[in-house]
Short mmCIF file of C-alpha atoms in Angstrom, two decimals:
data_model
loop_
_atom_site.label_atom_id
_atom_site.label_comp_id
_atom_site.label_asym_id
_atom_site.label_seq_id
_atom_site.Cartn_x
_atom_site.Cartn_y
_atom_site.Cartn_z
CA UNK X 1 126.58 169.02 65.02
CA UNK X 2 125.91 165.48 63.75
CA UNK X 3 127.41 164.29 67.12
CA UNK X 4 125.07 166.52 69.21
CA UNK X 5 122.22 165.45 67.30
CA UNK X 6 122.62 161.72 67.78
CA UNK X 7 123.54 162.26 71.37
CA UNK X 8 120.19 164.33 71.94
CA UNK X 9 118.03 161.58 70.31
CA UNK X 10 119.82 158.74 72.18
CA UNK X 11 119.09 160.80 75.59
CA UNK X 12 115.47 161.58 74.74
CA UNK X 13 114.75 157.89 73.79
CA UNK X 14 116.42 156.67 77.10
CA UNK X 15 114.44 159.20 79.21
CA UNK X 16 111.23 158.23 77.45
CA UNK X 17 111.70 154.49 78.36
CA UNK X 18 113.07 154.88 81.79
CA UNK X 19 110.09 156.09 83.76
CA UNK X 20 106.62 154.56 83.60
CA UNK X 21 103.55 156.83 83.36
CA UNK X 22 102.91 156.67 87.08
CA UNK X 23 106.41 157.46 87.90
CA UNK X 24 107.10 154.09 89.50
CA UNK X 25 109.61 151.62 88.34
CA UNK X 26 108.31 148.39 86.54
CA UNK X 27 109.44 145.03 87.77
CA UNK X 28 110.91 143.25 84.95
CA UNK X 29 107.99 141.48 83.00
CA UNK X 30 104.36 142.15 82.51
CA UNK X 31 102.10 142.77 85.44
CA UNK X 32 104.60 141.56 88.26
CA UNK X 33 103.04 143.89 90.95
CA UNK X 34 99.53 143.24 92.11
CA UNK X 35 96.92 145.85 92.10
CA UNK X 36 97.27 146.58 95.84
CA UNK X 37 101.05 147.08 95.31
CA UNK X 38 102.30 143.75 96.71
CA UNK X 39 104.58 141.42 94.40
CA UNK X 40 102.96 138.53 93.02
CA UNK X 41 104.49 135.06 93.65
CA UNK X 42 105.77 133.86 90.23
CA UNK X 43 103.04 131.55 88.87
CA UNK X 44 99.53 131.61 88.05
CA UNK X 45 97.21 132.25 91.18
CA UNK X 46 100.01 131.50 93.54
CA UNK X 47 98.60 133.90 96.20
CA UNK X 48 95.27 132.99 97.87
CA UNK X 49 92.45 135.31 98.23
CA UNK X 50 93.26 135.73 101.80
CA UNK X 51 96.94 136.57 101.12
CA UNK X 52 98.61 133.19 102.14
CA UNK X 53 100.56 131.33 99.66
CA UNK X 54 99.07 128.14 98.15
CA UNK X 55 100.84 124.99 98.56
CA UNK X 56 102.07 124.11 95.28
CA UNK X 57 99.69 121.34 93.46
CA UNK X 58 96.09 121.41 92.81
CA UNK X 59 93.78 121.83 96.08
CA UNK X 60 96.66 121.38 98.11
CA UNK X 61 95.59 123.43 101.12
CA UNK X 62 92.17 121.88 102.53
CA UNK X 63 89.02 124.17 103.21
CA UNK X 64 90.23 124.17 107.08
CA UNK X 65 93.49 125.66 106.10
CA UNK X 66 95.37 122.39 106.90
CA UNK X 67 97.76 120.98 104.20
CA UNK X 68 96.29 117.71 102.74
CA UNK X 69 98.37 114.56 103.03
CA UNK X 70 99.48 113.79 99.59
CA UNK X 71 97.63 111.24 97.59
CA UNK X 72 93.74 110.87 96.93
CA UNK X 73 91.66 110.68 99.99
CA UNK X 74 94.74 110.40 102.32
CA UNK X 75 92.96 112.45 105.33
CA UNK X 76 89.94 110.54 106.51
CA UNK X 77 86.60 112.52 107.26
CA UNK X 78 87.75 112.61 110.93
CA UNK X 79 91.21 114.22 110.30
CA UNK X 80 93.25 111.15 110.91
CA UNK X 81 95.50 109.77 108.24
CA UNK X 82 94.30 106.75 106.67
CA UNK X 83 96.72 103.54 106.60
CA UNK X 84 97.72 102.98 103.09
CA UNK X 85 95.65 100.69 101.36
CA UNK X 86 92.09 100.25 100.53
CA UNK X 87 89.77 100.04 103.51
CA UNK X 88 92.79 99.35 105.88
CA UNK X 89 91.01 100.85 108.91
CA UNK X 90 88.00 99.11 110.08
CA UNK X 91 84.76 100.71 111.11
CA UNK X 92 85.65 100.87 114.49
CA UNK X 93 89.25 102.28 114.01
CA UNK X 94 91.27 99.31 114.56
CA UNK X 95 93.70 98.17 111.80
CA UNK X 96 92.54 95.41 109.65
CA UNK X 97 94.88 92.42 109.59
CA UNK X 98 95.95 92.25 105.87
CA UNK X 99 94.24 90.00 103.62
CA UNK X 100 90.53 89.64 102.83
CA UNK X 101 88.15 89.09 105.84
CA UNK X 102 91.15 88.53 108.06
CA UNK X 103 89.29 89.64 111.10
CA UNK X 104 86.21 87.88 112.15
CA UNK X 105 82.93 89.35 113.18
CA UNK X 106 83.99 89.14 116.97
CA UNK X 107 87.30 90.86 116.58
CA UNK X 108 89.54 87.76 116.72
CA UNK X 109 91.92 86.81 113.79
CA UNK X 110 90.70 83.99 111.58
CA UNK X 111 93.18 81.01 111.15
CA UNK X 112 94.29 81.27 107.51
CA UNK X 113 92.39 79.03 105.16
CA UNK X 114 88.65 78.76 104.39
CA UNK X 115 86.40 78.06 107.23
CA UNK X 116 89.23 77.27 109.50
CA UNK X 117 87.48 78.18 112.43
CA UNK X 118 84.53 75.95 113.48
CA UNK X 119 81.19 77.51 114.62
CA UNK X 120 82.10 76.69 118.21
CA UNK X 121 85.44 78.63 118.05
CA UNK X 122 87.59 75.53 117.96
CA UNK X 123 90.18 75.23 115.04
CA UNK X 124 89.25 72.48 112.49
CA UNK X 125 91.50 69.93 111.82
CA UNK X 126 93.05 70.17 108.38
CA UNK X 127 91.15 68.34 105.78
CA UNK X 128 87.43 68.12 104.82
CA UNK X 129 85.20 67.06 107.51
CA UNK X 130 87.85 66.37 109.90
CA UNK X 131 85.93 67.11 112.93
CA UNK X 132 83.02 64.80 113.51
CA UNK X 133 79.49 65.99 114.84
CA UNK X 134 80.37 65.21 118.20
CA UNK X 135 83.62 67.12 118.03
CA UNK X 136 86.19 64.43 118.39
CA UNK X 137 88.56 64.04 115.38
CA UNK X 138 87.71 61.51 112.74
CA UNK X 139 90.46 58.81 112.10
CA UNK X 140 91.82 59.51 108.57
CA UNK X 141 89.94 57.66 105.91
CA UNK X 142 86.39 57.18 104.51
CA UNK X 143 83.81 55.79 107.38
CA UNK X 144 86.72 55.19 109.62
CA UNK X 145 84.47 55.82 112.78
CA UNK X 146 81.74 53.42 113.04
CA UNK X 147 77.98 54.31 114.40
CA UNK X 148 79.02 53.33 117.95
CA UNK X 149 82.06 55.46 118.19
CA UNK X 150 84.85 52.56 117.67
CA UNK X 151 87.31 52.64 115.16
CA UNK X 152 86.75 50.22 112.00
CA UNK X 153 89.38 47.72 111.47
CA UNK X 154 90.79 48.79 107.94
CA UNK X 155 88.97 47.02 105.03
CA UNK X 156 85.63 46.63 103.70
CA UNK X 157 83.10 44.78 106.59
CA UNK X 158 86.07 44.29 108.79
CA UNK X 159 83.82 44.24 112.00
CA UNK X 160 81.13 41.50 112.01
CA UNK X 161 77.64 42.06 113.02
CA UNK X 162 78.33 40.54 116.47
CA UNK X 163 81.52 42.82 117.12
CA UNK X 164 84.23 40.28 116.50
CA UNK X 165 86.94 40.94 114.05
CA UNK X 166 86.56 38.76 110.88
CA UNK X 167 89.61 36.68 109.74
CA UNK X 168 90.91 38.37 106.62
CA UNK X 169 89.42 36.59 103.53
CA UNK X 170 85.84 35.73 102.09
CA UNK X 171 83.78 34.00 104.61
CA UNK X 172 86.59 33.23 106.93
CA UNK X 173 84.36 32.83 109.89
CA UNK X 174 82.03 29.90 109.70
CA UNK X 175 78.41 30.11 110.91
CA UNK X 176 79.04 28.66 114.21
CA UNK X 177 82.02 31.12 114.89
CA UNK X 178 84.90 28.81 114.32
CA UNK X 179 87.53 29.58 111.65
CA UNK X 180 87.52 28.07 108.32
CA UNK X 181 90.63 26.43 107.35
CA UNK X 182 91.78 28.19 104.15
CA UNK X 183 90.57 26.55 101.20
CA UNK X 184 87.39 25.24 99.72
CA UNK X 185 85.48 22.75 101.78
CA UNK X 186 88.08 22.81 104.57
CA UNK X 187 85.69 21.64 107.39
CA UNK X 188 83.61 18.80 106.92
#
């Protein structure tokens, strides 16, 4: 009798837990079946309101239904992919040459270096003030081009007022234009 009683209790417990109140089988786990009878994709809010699966990640599907390119602001307003890097596409849609201000206002590449292209579009010769106002290269050195455009002979006051070269040394050309013999009072 004892065996029949244990068997009857076991069957009644099993029968009570086998069927749900609505008569359908439950998927293991709480609330695995949605209200409309479709299975939920595992995870919170995995099925969008329109029934499509959401791409994993926050806001991974754009408002127009296209997948966003991974990364912040990776798709430009016009739908094209942005070139990686900040401000990598210029306002006119061309790629900027890497580096700050690498494309001049007229669209040509700047020669590397500060102020490397003169106002008239020619390359400056490297060095400060290397191109004279008239566009000719200055001879290296301070004040190397005289006011009349001729090269100065190296040295201070190397060209006399009359345009002849002075003989090296102090007062080496006499007032009458002859060379002084080296030494004091060499011409009597």
